[in-house]
């Protein structure tokens, strides 16, 4: 499973048990001592978010992907779709009532919003790739 998506959704008791198992395994492999394992297990027990749980297991805060960055492409796409539908309805009403069927106005709205939504998606993908490269080298 992809380490970035190992913990998905809410923190449940199963998530806590899996995280504790990973910490115990890493301790048994000698990655850190008993005190560090106890500190991490305490963080697991108090974790209320997936980001906090990931920090407790991995020990690195740089790997936490901001939830807003993960959700931004969906939000931008939904907004683009909503604005596009509203503009198509307005364009159709203007054309039917006023006889002005100017396709360039509609294209500017549709393609302009699509470019912005694509830019938000590209920014998230760029961030994911940078995190993957820095995680592999660090």
MMTF fields as JSON, N, C-alpha, C and O atoms, coordinates in Angstrom:
{
  "mmtfVersion": "1.0.0",
  "mmtfProducer": "UNKNOWN",
  "numBonds": 551,
  "numAtoms": 552,
  "numGroups": 138,
  "numChains": 1,
  "numModels": 1,
  "chainsPerModel": [1],
  "groupsPerChain": [138],
  "chainIdList": ["A"],
  "bondAtomList": [4, 2, 8, 6, 12, 10, 16, 14, 20, 18, 24, 22, 28, 26, 32, 30, 36, 34, 40, 38, 44, 42, 48, 46, 52, 50, 56, 54, 60, 58, 64, 62, 68, 66, 72, 70, 76, 74, 80, 78, 84, 82, 88, 86, 92, 90, 96, 94, 100, 98, 104, 102, 108, 106, 112, 110, 116, 114, 120, 118, 124, 122, 128, 126, 132, 130, 136, 134, 140, 138, 144, 142, 148, 146, 152, 150, 156, 154, 160, 158, 164, 162, 168, 166, 172, 170, 176, 174, 180, 178, 184, 182, 188, 186, 192, 190, 196, 194, 200, 198, 204, 202, 208, 206, 212, 210, 216, 214, 220, 218, 224, 222, 228, 226, 232, 230, 236, 234, 240, 238, 244, 242, 248, 246, 252, 250, 256, 254, 260, 258, 264, 262, 268, 266, 272, 270, 276, 274, 280, 278, 284, 282, 288, 286, 292, 290, 296, 294, 300, 298, 304, 302, 308, 306, 312, 310, 316, 314, 320, 318, 324, 322, 328, 326, 332, 330, 336, 334, 340, 338, 344, 342, 348, 346, 352, 350, 356, 354, 360, 358, 364, 362, 368, 366, 372, 370, 376, 374, 380, 378, 384, 382, 388, 386, 392, 390, 396, 394, 400, 398, 404, 402, 408, 406, 412, 410, 416, 414, 420, 418, 424, 422, 428, 426, 432, 430, 436, 434, 440, 438, 444, 442, 448, 446, 452, 450, 456, 454, 460, 458, 464, 462, 468, 466, 472, 470, 476, 474, 480, 478, 484, 482, 488, 486, 492, 490, 496, 494, 500, 498, 504, 502, 508, 506, 512, 510, 516, 514, 520, 518, 524, 522, 528, 526, 532, 530, 536, 534, 540, 538, 544, 542, 548, 546],
  "bondOrderList": [1, 1, 1, 1, 1, 1, 1, 1, 1, 1, 1, 1, 1, 1, 1, 1, 1, 1, 1, 1, 1, 1, 1, 1, 1, 1, 1, 1, 1, 1, 1, 1, 1, 1, 1, 1, 1, 1, 1, 1, 1, 1, 1, 1, 1, 1, 1, 1, 1, 1, 1, 1, 1, 1, 1, 1, 1, 1, 1, 1, 1, 1, 1, 1, 1, 1, 1, 1, 1, 1, 1, 1, 1, 1, 1, 1, 1, 1, 1, 1, 1, 1, 1, 1, 1, 1, 1, 1, 1, 1, 1, 1, 1, 1, 1, 1, 1, 1, 1, 1, 1, 1, 1, 1, 1, 1, 1, 1, 1, 1, 1, 1, 1, 1, 1, 1, 1, 1, 1, 1, 1, 1, 1, 1, 1, 1, 1, 1, 1, 1, 1, 1, 1, 1, 1, 1, 1],
  "groupList": [{"groupName": "UNK", "atomNameList": ["N", "CA", "C", "O"], "elementList": ["N", "C", "C", "O"], "formalChargeList": [0, 0, 0, 0], "bondAtomList": [1, 0, 2, 1, 3, 2], "bondOrderList": [1, 1, 2], "singleLetterCode": "X", "chemCompType": "L-PEPTIDE LINKING"}],
  "groupTypeList": [0, 0, 0, 0, 0, 0, 0, 0, 0, 0, 0, 0, 0, 0, 0, 0, 0, 0, 0, 0, 0, 0, 0, 0, 0, 0, 0, 0, 0, 0, 0, 0, 0, 0, 0, 0, 0, 0, 0, 0, 0, 0, 0, 0, 0, 0, 0, 0, 0, 0, 0, 0, 0, 0, 0, 0, 0, 0, 0, 0, 0, 0, 0, 0, 0, 0, 0, 0, 0, 0, 0, 0, 0, 0, 0, 0, 0, 0, 0, 0, 0, 0, 0, 0, 0, 0, 0, 0, 0, 0, 0, 0, 0, 0, 0, 0, 0, 0, 0, 0, 0, 0, 0, 0, 0, 0, 0, 0, 0, 0, 0, 0, 0, 0, 0, 0, 0, 0, 0, 0, 0, 0, 0, 0, 0, 0, 0, 0, 0, 0, 0, 0, 0, 0, 0, 0, 0, 0],
  "groupIdList": [1, 2, 3, 4, 5, 6, 7, 8, 9, 10, 11, 12, 13, 14, 15, 16, 17, 18, 19, 20, 21, 22, 23, 24, 25, 26, 27, 28, 29, 30, 31, 32, 33, 34, 35, 36, 37, 38, 39, 40, 41, 42, 43, 44, 45, 46, 47, 48, 49, 50, 51, 52, 53, 54, 55, 56, 57, 58, 59, 60, 61, 62, 63, 64, 65, 66, 67, 68, 69, 70, 71, 72, 73, 74, 75, 76, 77, 78, 79, 80, 81, 82, 83, 84, 85, 86, 87, 88, 89, 90, 91, 92, 93, 94, 95, 96, 97, 98, 99, 100, 101, 102, 103, 104, 105, 106, 107, 108, 109, 110, 111, 112, 113, 114, 115, 116, 117, 118, 119, 120, 121, 122, 123, 124, 125, 126, 127, 128, 129, 130, 131, 132, 133, 134, 135, 136, 137, 138],
  "secStructList": [7, 7, 4, 4, 4, 1, 1, 7, 1, 1, 7, 7, 2, 2, 2, 2, 2, 2, 2, 2, 2, 2, 2, 2, 2, 2, 2, 2, 6, 6, 1, 1, 7, 2, 2, 2, 2, 2, 2, 2, 2, 2, 2, 2, 2, 2, 7, 7, 1, 2, 2, 2, 2, 2, 2, 2, 2, 2, 7, 7, 1, 6, 6, 7, 7, 7, 2, 2, 2, 2, 2, 2, 2, 2, 2, 2, 2, 2, 2, 2, 2, 2, 2, 2, 2, 2, 2, 2, 2, 2, 2, 2, 2, 2, 2, 2, 2, 2, 7, 7, 7, 7, 2, 2, 2, 2, 2, 2, 2, 2, 2, 2, 2, 2, 2, 2, 2, 2, 2, 2, 2, 2, 2, 2, 2, 2, 2, 2, 2, 2, 2, 2, 2, 2, 2, 2, 2, 7],
  "xCoordList": [0.842, 0.0, 0.885, 1.958, 0.452, 1.18, 1.296, 0.278, 2.522, 2.674, 1.915, 1.494, 1.732, 1.025, -0.457, -1.127, -0.981, -2.412, -2.663, -3.737, -1.687, -1.819, -2.948, -3.703, -3.076, -4.133, -5.152, -4.869, -6.315, -7.353, -8.593, -8.927, -9.271, -10.492, -10.217, -9.177, -11.163, -11.049, -10.122, -9.856, -9.64, -8.808, -9.728, -10.566, -9.563, -10.363, -9.446, -8.227, -10.042, -9.234, -8.379, -7.258, -8.893, -8.106, -6.883, -5.79, -7.061, -5.927, -4.882, -3.684, -5.338, -4.418, -3.671, -2.468, -4.384, -3.739, -2.72, -1.636, -3.07, -2.117, -0.883, 0.239, -1.092, 0.037, 0.912, 2.139, 0.29, 1.049, 1.847, 2.979, 1.261, 1.964, 3.181, 4.246, 3.025, 4.168, 5.278, 6.456, 4.915, 5.914, 6.626, 7.849, 5.874, 6.482, 7.405, 8.475, 6.986, 7.834, 9.137, 10.218, 9.021, 10.224, 11.142, 12.363, 10.573, 11.392, 12.094, 13.266, 11.381, 11.995, 13.089, 13.993, 12.996, 14.027, 15.219, 16.217, 15.111, 16.213, 16.264, 17.299, 15.165, 15.158, 15.215, 15.749, 14.675, 14.785, 14.614, 14.199, 14.946, 14.958, 13.568, 12.586, 13.516, 12.255, 11.618, 10.4, 12.432, 11.899, 11.252, 10.181, 11.9, 11.337, 10.053, 9.094, 10.016, 8.801, 7.675, 6.532, 7.972, 6.943, 6.415, 5.215, 7.321, 6.891, 5.966, 4.941, 6.328, 5.498, 4.158, 3.128, 4.166, 2.909, 1.977, 0.76, 2.546, 1.725, 1.114, -0.038, 1.876, 1.337, 0.222, -0.751, 0.363, -0.679, -1.968, -3.049, -1.866, -3.06, -3.781, -4.995, -3.053, -3.68, -3.994, -4.562, -3.646, -3.865, -5.363, -6.096, -5.794, -7.197, -7.356, -8.464, -6.265, -6.314, -5.383, -4.485, -5.61, -4.742, -3.322, -2.345, -3.224, -1.905, -1.116, 0.071, -1.773, -1.1, -0.702, 0.361, -1.54, -1.216, -0.019, 0.853, 0.017, 1.139, 2.439, 3.49, 2.371, 3.567, 4.046, 5.252, 3.134, 3.51, 4.219, 5.18, 3.756, 4.359, 5.647, 6.675, 5.593, 6.746, 7.777, 8.972, 7.304, 8.226, 8.661, 9.545, 8.056, 8.434, 7.192, 6.174, 7.279, 6.152, 6.136, 5.099, 7.23, 7.294, 6.46, 6.146, 6.096, 5.335, 3.838, 3.086, 3.395, 1.978, 1.499, 1.974, 0.564, 0.005, -1.181, -2.104, -1.167, -2.283, -3.608, -3.691, -4.639, -5.934, -6.513, -7.184, -6.254, -6.765, -6.133, -6.792, -4.861, -4.195, -4.748, -4.859, -5.089, -5.677, -7.08, -7.46, -7.851, -9.236, -9.364, -10.393, -8.354, -8.447, -8.844, -9.693, -8.286, -8.712, -10.188, -10.846, -10.713, -12.136, -12.996, -14.004, -12.602, -13.362, -13.308, -14.331, -12.115, -11.969, -12.768, -13.403, -12.741, -13.513, -15.007, -15.733, -15.467, -16.898, -17.335, -18.399, -16.518, -16.853, -16.864, -17.742, -15.887, -15.827, -17.074, -17.663, -17.474, -18.67, -19.917, -20.749, -20.05, -21.204, -21.258, -22.306, -20.145, -20.105, -20.364, -21.037, -19.835, -20.049, -21.519, -22.045, -22.177, -23.611, -24.422, -25.31, -24.129, -24.841, -24.623, -25.567, -23.396, -23.111, -23.747, -24.162, -23.824, -24.49, -25.979, -26.564, -26.583, -28.006, -28.211, -29.138, -27.356, -27.462, -27.255, -27.971, -26.294, -26.013, -27.211, -27.587, -27.8, -28.972, -30.155, -30.862, -30.37, -31.472, -31.23, -32.154, -29.996, -29.672, -29.859, -30.36, -29.456, -29.621, -31.075, -31.489, -31.854, -33.264, -34.087, -34.969, -33.807, -34.597, -34.102, -34.901, -32.788, -32.238, -31.73, -31.451, -31.607, -31.108, -29.604, -29.093, -28.883, -27.433, -26.72, -26.559, -26.295, -25.621, -24.116, -23.538, -23.473, -22.035, -21.277, -21.203, -20.716, -20.042, -18.72, -18.265, -18.096, -16.803, -16.942, -16.044, -18.056, -18.273, -18.352, -17.76, -19.071, -19.214, -17.875, -17.542, -17.101, -15.815, -14.837, -14.092, -14.839, -13.944, -14.253, -13.341, -15.509, -15.895, -15.535, -14.939, -15.891, -15.642, -14.159, -13.694, -13.418, -12.001, -11.174, -10.204, -11.544, -10.815, -10.918, -9.917, -12.121, -12.308, -11.621, -11.086, -11.64, -10.96, -9.457, -8.824, -8.891, -7.456, -7.131, -6.131, -7.967, -7.73, -7.861, -7.034, -8.896, -9.07, -7.908, -7.435, -7.452, -6.294, -5.034, -4.193, -4.889, -3.734, -3.719, -2.658, -4.884, -4.972, -4.607, -3.878, -5.102, -4.764, -3.26, -2.633, -2.685, -1.25, -0.417, 0.624, -0.864, -0.139, -0.127, 0.892, -1.261, -1.292, -0.377, 0.349, -0.404, 0.457, 1.932, 2.756, 2.261, 3.63, 4.081, 5.201, 3.208, 3.527, 3.718, 4.638, 2.861, 3.001, 4.331, 5.004, 4.707, 5.972, 7.171, 8.131, 7.122, 8.21, 8.321, 9.423, 7.182, 7.207, 7.743, 8.462, 7.391, 7.876, 9.39, 10.088, 9.889, 11.345, 12.07, 13.101, 11.559, 12.242, 12.126, 13.033, 10.999, 10.849, 11.77, 12.257, 12.024, 12.902, 14.353, 15.142, 14.718, 16.108, 16.4, 17.556, 15.315, 15.547, 15.38, 15.548],
  "yCoordList": [-1.18, 0.0, 1.24, 1.239, 2.27, 3.521, 4.127, 4.309, 4.447, 4.991, 6.294, 6.588, 7.075, 8.346, 8.133, 9.009, 6.953, 6.69, 5.526, 4.925, 5.202, 4.074, 4.326, 3.406, 5.533, 5.876, 6.726, 7.877, 6.188, 6.934, 7.017, 6.052, 8.144, 8.314, 8.718, 9.303, 8.401, 8.764, 7.808, 6.694, 8.272, 7.421, 6.491, 6.938, 5.213, 4.222, 3.421, 3.587, 2.563, 1.71, 0.753, 0.426, 0.307, -0.549, 0.195, -0.369, 1.473, 2.284, 2.384, 2.261, 2.605, 2.72, 1.4, 1.406, 0.267, -1.037, -1.321, -1.836, -0.984, -1.177, -0.308, -0.759, 0.942, 1.841, 1.331, 1.361, 0.863, 0.333, -0.901, -1.09, -1.734, -2.917, -2.522, -3.125, -1.514, -1.038, -0.51, -0.762, 0.215, 0.769, -0.362, -0.34, -1.338, -2.472, -3.266, -3.713, -3.431, -4.143, -3.383, -3.972, -2.077, -1.265, -1.308, -1.329, -1.321, -1.425, -2.776, -2.856, -3.836, -5.168, -5.323, -6.146, -4.525, -4.549, -3.664, -3.634, -2.939, -2.113, -0.721, -0.057, -0.269, 1.067, 2.151, 3.232, 1.885, 2.804, 2.041, 0.882, 2.72, 2.055, 2.033, 2.501, 1.473, 1.297, 2.656, 2.805, 3.639, 4.956, 5.625, 6.219, 5.529, 6.121, 5.395, 6.034, 4.064, 3.31, 3.715, 3.85, 3.909, 4.321, 5.713, 5.97, 6.614, 7.957, 7.909, 8.59, 7.109, 6.992, 6.321, 6.725, 5.308, 4.653, 5.609, 5.556, 6.482, 7.488, 8.45, 8.86, 8.813, 9.677, 8.984, 9.623, 7.681, 6.924, 6.939, 7.121, 6.755, 6.707, 8.045, 8.079, 9.147, 10.472, 11.059, 12.148, 10.378, 10.906, 10.966, 9.999, 12.123, 12.284, 12.483, 12.377, 12.768, 12.952, 11.956, 11.402, 11.738, 10.838, 11.397, 10.648, 12.714, 13.338, 13.08, 12.759, 13.22, 12.972, 11.504, 11.191, 10.619, 9.191, 8.871, 8.088, 9.477, 9.26, 9.79, 9.165, 10.942, 11.498, 10.567, 10.377, 9.99, 9.083, 7.846, 7.368, 7.33, 6.116, 6.437, 5.799, 7.414, 7.717, 8.593, 8.505, 9.441, 10.312, 11.528, 12.266, 11.748, 12.886, 13.718, 13.198, 14.998, 15.876, 16.327, 16.793, 16.211, 16.644, 15.781, 16.195, 14.576, 13.671, 13.936, 13.369, 14.787, 15.049, 15.947, 17.071, 15.442, 16.209, 16.993, 16.409, 18.305, 19.105, 18.658, 18.493, 18.459, 18.016, 18.982, 18.56, 20.271, 21.246, 21.03, 21.209, 20.646, 20.396, 19.141, 19.09, 18.145, 16.931, 17.179, 16.595, 18.029, 18.278, 19.361, 19.438, 20.184, 21.338, 20.975, 21.667, 19.934, 19.622, 19.245, 19.615, 18.512, 18.167, 19.407, 19.561, 20.285, 21.522, 22.394, 22.922, 22.548, 23.372, 22.784, 23.524, 21.464, 20.823, 20.993, 21.246, 20.857, 21.026, 22.466, 22.708, 23.415, 24.818, 25.137, 25.852, 24.604, 24.831, 24.258, 24.9, 23.065, 22.447, 23.268, 23.487, 23.717, 24.515, 25.836, 26.2, 26.543, 27.815, 27.59, 28.395, 26.508, 26.222, 25.962, 26.462, 25.189, 24.906, 26.188, 26.417, 27.023, 28.294, 29.16, 29.768, 29.218, 30.04, 29.465, 30.224, 28.167, 27.573, 27.914, 28.236, 27.839, 28.194, 29.664, 29.997, 30.538, 31.969, 32.189, 32.982, 31.502, 31.642, 31.182, 31.829, 30.054, 29.556, 30.512, 30.764, 31.039, 31.995, 33.281, 33.829, 33.751, 34.97, 34.734, 35.601, 33.561, 33.248, 33.082, 33.539, 32.434, 32.202, 33.484, 33.725, 34.298, 35.508, 36.696, 37.478, 36.823, 37.992, 37.713, 38.646, 36.469, 36.116, 36.302, 36.278, 36.485, 36.709, 35.409, 35.108, 34.644, 33.368, 33.558, 33.09, 34.232, 34.504, 33.344, 33.267, 32.445, 31.276, 31.626, 30.875, 32.737, 33.061, 33.352, 33.023, 33.964, 34.239, 32.925, 32.798, 31.972, 30.678, 29.951, 29.361, 29.984, 29.294, 29.892, 29.163, 31.221, 31.85, 31.362, 31.076, 31.272, 30.837, 29.371, 29.024, 28.51, 27.081, 26.74, 26.021, 27.247, 26.906, 27.627, 27.069, 28.853, 29.575, 28.885, 28.725, 28.473, 27.737, 26.386, 25.935, 25.743, 24.451, 24.574, 23.707, 25.643, 25.877, 26.113, 25.602, 26.88, 27.115, 25.822, 25.549, 25.032, 23.762, 22.813, 22.109, 22.792, 21.97, 22.435, 21.615, 23.732, 24.261, 23.838, 23.542, 23.805, 23.348, 21.87, 21.46, 21.075, 19.643, 19.458, 18.632, 20.227, 20.119, 20.508, 19.903, 21.505, 21.911, 20.778, 20.531, 20.094, 18.969, 17.839, 17.262, 17.521, 16.457, 16.817, 15.96, 18.078, 18.549, 18.382, 17.938, 18.737, 18.584, 17.11, 16.768, 16.237, 14.803, 14.27, 13.496, 14.684, 14.205, 14.712, 13.971, 15.968, 16.499, 15.755, 15.475, 15.438, 14.688, 13.269, 12.738, 12.663, 11.308, 11.318, 10.425, 12.329, 12.419, 12.712, 12.1, 13.632, 13.969, 12.815, 12.601, 12.06, 10.91, 9.775, 9.061, 9.588, 8.511, 8.823, 7.916, 10.108, 10.471, 10.678, 10.641, 10.904, 11.224, 10.095, 10.244],
  "zCoordList": [0.0, 0.0, 0.0, 0.603, -0.655, -0.73, 0.666, 1.333, 1.133, 2.482, 2.685, 3.804, 1.638, 1.778, 2.038, 2.585, 1.641, 1.811, 2.75, 2.72, 3.582, 4.496, 5.486, 5.802, 5.972, 6.907, 6.17, 5.837, 5.914, 5.203, 6.083, 6.772, 6.068, 6.836, 8.267, 8.571, 9.152, 10.561, 11.301, 10.85, 12.444, 13.288, 14.068, 14.851, 13.846, 14.565, 15.488, 15.466, 16.285, 17.157, 16.33, 16.722, 15.202, 14.327, 13.805, 13.753, 13.413, 12.972, 14.079, 13.824, 15.296, 16.426, 16.655, 16.912, 16.561, 16.755, 15.655, 15.927, 14.406, 13.303, 13.48, 13.25, 13.89, 14.112, 15.249, 15.149, 16.33, 17.457, 17.041, 17.485, 16.196, 15.701, 14.874, 15.003, 14.029, 13.234, 14.124, 13.868, 15.16, 16.072, 16.819, 16.954, 17.297, 17.995, 17.07, 17.48, 15.844, 14.877, 14.632, 14.61, 14.449, 14.223, 15.44, 15.288, 16.648, 17.858, 17.914, 18.282, 17.55, 17.59, 16.533, 16.679, 15.471, 14.435, 14.798, 14.078, 15.928, 16.387, 15.781, 15.846, 15.195, 14.601, 15.665, 15.413, 16.849, 17.981, 19.279, 19.292, 20.375, 21.676, 22.323, 21.747, 23.542, 24.253, 24.575, 24.486, 24.945, 25.296, 24.086, 24.202, 22.928, 21.706, 21.318, 20.884, 21.465, 21.158, 22.096, 21.661, 23.361, 24.322, 23.988, 24.088, 23.587, 23.209, 22.001, 21.968, 21.018, 19.814, 20.116, 19.577, 20.966, 21.331, 22.066, 21.887, 22.891, 23.573, 22.559, 22.709, 21.529, 20.476, 19.706, 19.304, 19.501, 18.803, 19.612, 19.052, 20.894, 21.742, 21.82, 22.024, 21.662, 21.748, 20.38, 20.302, 19.313, 17.963, 17.658, 17.864, 17.164, 16.785, 15.285, 14.758, 14.6, 13.151, 12.489, 13.123, 11.212, 10.463, 10.368, 10.396, 10.256, 10.181, 11.464, 11.41, 12.621, 13.894, 14.026, 14.564, 13.544, 13.589, 12.701, 13.078, 11.535, 10.616, 11.208, 11.063, 11.877, 12.515, 13.622, 13.783, 14.382, 15.462, 14.919, 15.521, 13.796, 13.23, 12.481, 12.707, 11.599, 10.758, 11.452, 11.172, 12.363, 13.07, 12.275, 12.709, 11.124, 10.282, 10.008, 9.55, 10.287, 10.016, 8.569, 8.098, 7.85, 6.456, 5.526, 4.41, 5.979, 5.139, 5.187, 4.394, 6.104, 6.265, 5.128, 4.967, 4.353, 3.239, 3.774, 4.341, 3.6, 4.112, 3.496, 2.279, 4.307, 3.783, 2.751, 1.81, 2.929, 1.957, 0.588, -0.437, 0.566, -0.711, -1.383, -2.608, -0.599, -1.16, -1.698, -2.713, -1.042, -1.434, -2.507, -3.179, -2.677, -3.58, -5.013, -5.575, -5.638, -7.005, -7.121, -8.093, -6.136, -6.17, -6.015, -6.705, -5.117, -4.907, -6.151, -6.586, -6.729, -7.931, -9.095, -9.845, -9.249, -10.315, -10.128, -11.09, -8.898, -8.616, -8.86, -9.43, -8.431, -8.672, -10.16, -10.642, -10.885, -12.333, -12.998, -13.867, -12.601, -13.162, -12.852, -13.732, -11.624, -11.228, -12.007, -12.539, -12.071, -12.794, -14.283, -14.926, -14.824, -16.245, -16.548, -17.542, -15.705, -15.915, -15.825, -16.646, -14.843, -14.712, -15.952, -16.455, -16.443, -17.625, -18.897, -19.773, -19.005, -20.168, -20.148, -21.182, -18.971, -18.863, -19.224, -19.963, -18.709, -19.036, -20.53, -21.141, -21.119, -22.553, -23.39, -24.367, -22.987, -23.702, -23.571, -24.546, -22.375, -22.183, -22.977, -23.577, -22.975, -23.731, -25.226, -25.942, -25.687, -27.104, -27.492, -28.557, -26.642, -26.957, -26.851, -27.676, -25.852, -25.648, -26.474, -26.988, -26.596, -27.275, -28.672, -29.425, -29.027, -30.349, -30.491, -31.611, -29.396, -29.442, -29.069, -27.887, -30.064, -29.838, -29.995, -30.976, -29.051, -29.107, -28.469, -27.243, -29.266, -28.686, -28.007, -27.144, -28.37, -27.765, -26.275, -25.499, -25.859, -24.442, -23.658, -22.586, -24.19, -23.515, -23.453, -22.425, -24.54, -24.551, -23.547, -22.893, -23.424, -22.452, -21.037, -20.261, -20.714, -19.372, -19.153, -18.133, -20.102, -19.939, -19.929, -19.044, -20.899, -20.981, -19.925, -19.413, -19.597, -18.551, -17.211, -16.512, -16.846, -15.593, -15.611, -14.598, -16.776, -16.9, -16.719, -16.116, -17.237, -17.07, -15.596, -15.091, -14.908, -13.481, -12.667, -11.797, -12.948, -12.234, -12.535, -11.643, -13.779, -14.135, -13.438, -13.069, -13.252, -12.537, -11.077, -10.527, -10.447, -9.055, -8.975, -8.072, -9.902, -9.934, -10.148, -9.485, -11.071, -11.35, -10.129, -9.872, -9.382, -8.171, -7.143, -6.498, -6.993, -6.057, -6.518, -5.708, -7.795, -8.308, -8.167, -7.848, -8.403, -8.252, -6.811, -6.557, -5.854, -4.444, -4.089, -3.345, -4.612, -4.347, -4.864, -4.182, -6.064, -6.635, -5.835, -5.621, -5.395, -4.579, -3.259, -2.789, -2.665, -1.408, -1.623, -0.777, -2.755, -3.043, -3.232, -2.752, -3.931, -4.171, -2.872, -2.596, -2.066, -0.806, 0.191, 0.996, 0.143, 1.033, 0.654, 1.531, -0.636, -1.091, -0.785, -0.52, -0.82, -0.578, 0.898, 1.319, 1.711, 3.133, 4.037, 5.247]
}
